[in-house]
């Protein structure tokens, strides 16, 4: 018997594309861990349909092997285990067609389409390094042919729609519309260990208005409850990357109770978020509330440059000097302090000193088009760089004035923040030996404060003296009407088990187990 069990386990390890069933009634997908390779890093910023979402370049969490864990069992629940590649990509396996052709995909709550490379992808180098869908080999293939294109920060995948059965774990979704990609941007997907992307967002952002895979799972009655949940593993010495559970929630994946917040805008899984705290002290940026999305396809935690710079300064991250920022402080710093001290409306300050075209109530063209944030009152217009720097300086100075700092202290602090503006690619380095000195960073969601410790928001690559540490916070300024927006990616979802409740249109967070 022992020899038989050993043989079966060996088969599951040797053939990771095979579905290995366990005696709890759930189907899991074999996993393996791939080490980080600095020379093969995927460093791409991906935009969503309107160009408003970020796919950051590095993922933090490694795999769990799940030894001695009890598993949630239900005939109406499906579990897909997630792989990890170079701490940058989490992916799982699906099948397309009959018999199923196997593909590794990113399960992405920040997009809504399913796409895989096509056998008709002749002129894109990445297609030669990934599995390709062959419609002629599937008995359930249905021709569609409608052209499709999804834009990314480094190019676009393009192709055409087809229809076929899609196997996710042991579930088979029939007649699923998906994109056969015939062109892929080389730099983005050449080194990627995943073949395609399976979007778990809402149909509202689906290219071609295609019905997402998740919608069809629900419509075809393949799951009991219209809920799916993510668990990313945070233990670097274990093999399993995590699990996505369709149709339910595994109680072994979290501690305590979930805090739920309603979805405020369908498209992404978007909800309202309260203030951001650094070492327990409010930044004040979200006093009037902020919007956020839970996005499994984004590696880091992304937010407005204003607050990300404050965070990176507090943790000692170094970025790129912004001359516009320093120029604003030098030329207008005292004037801004005087206006704020005189209780001028903060959102009017930058227009009062002539750096922005927004007067606090409406956009003033002055011959220059002005884009005004409907919700936040932030603007972009005259001298975009100087205007943005001014608006950031106003927020920073407000915080320091609340702390009763002197004028010299305020100006020195703002100059330091200018030095810590993130690099153009969004990454900021930190000293690996200083983690014990770094503050916690917290996010208010619902009635609860969710903390991240330095060990949880710093990405460590390599060992010993060769180790590099990178801030898990990256700047991203999403324009109105979607923005400003916080993207709670894998840095946050690794710490907090996340439930996507499609039936009740809500998102829930609890401490991951």
PDB file of C-alpha atoms in Angstrom, residues 33 35 60-67 87 233-240 463:
ATOM      1  CA  UNK A  33       8.114  26.043  -7.347  1.00  0.00           C
ATOM      2  CA  UNK A  35      13.152  29.993  -8.361  1.00  0.00           C
ATOM      3  CA  UNK A  60       5.874  38.318  -3.081  1.00  0.00           C
ATOM      4  CA  UNK A  61       4.455  35.089  -1.907  1.00  0.00           C
ATOM      5  CA  UNK A  62       5.832  31.621  -2.343  1.00  0.00           C
ATOM      6  CA  UNK A  63       4.112  28.278  -2.265  1.00  0.00           C
ATOM      7  CA  UNK A  64       2.653  26.179   0.505  1.00  0.00           C
ATOM      8  CA  UNK A  65       2.695  22.415   0.458  1.00  0.00           C
ATOM      9  CA  UNK A  66      -0.416  22.218   2.611  1.00  0.00           C
ATOM     10  CA  UNK A  67       0.872  19.326   4.716  1.00  0.00           C
ATOM     11  CA  UNK A  87       7.890  35.502  -6.865  1.00  0.00           C
ATOM     12  CA  UNK A 233       0.718  31.665   0.796  1.00  0.00           C
ATOM     13  CA  UNK A 234       3.251  33.725   2.717  1.00  0.00           C
ATOM     14  CA  UNK A 235       5.622  30.941   3.817  1.00  0.00           C
ATOM     15  CA  UNK A 236       8.720  30.941   1.586  1.00  0.00           C
ATOM     16  CA  UNK A 237       9.901  27.452   2.527  1.00  0.00           C
ATOM     17  CA  UNK A 238       6.780  25.643   1.376  1.00  0.00           C
ATOM     18  CA  UNK A 239       5.839  24.669  -2.128  1.00  0.00           C
ATOM     19  CA  UNK A 240       2.199  25.580  -2.642  1.00  0.00           C
ATOM     20  CA  UNK A 463      19.903  35.476   0.245  1.00  0.00           C
TER      21      UNK A 463
END
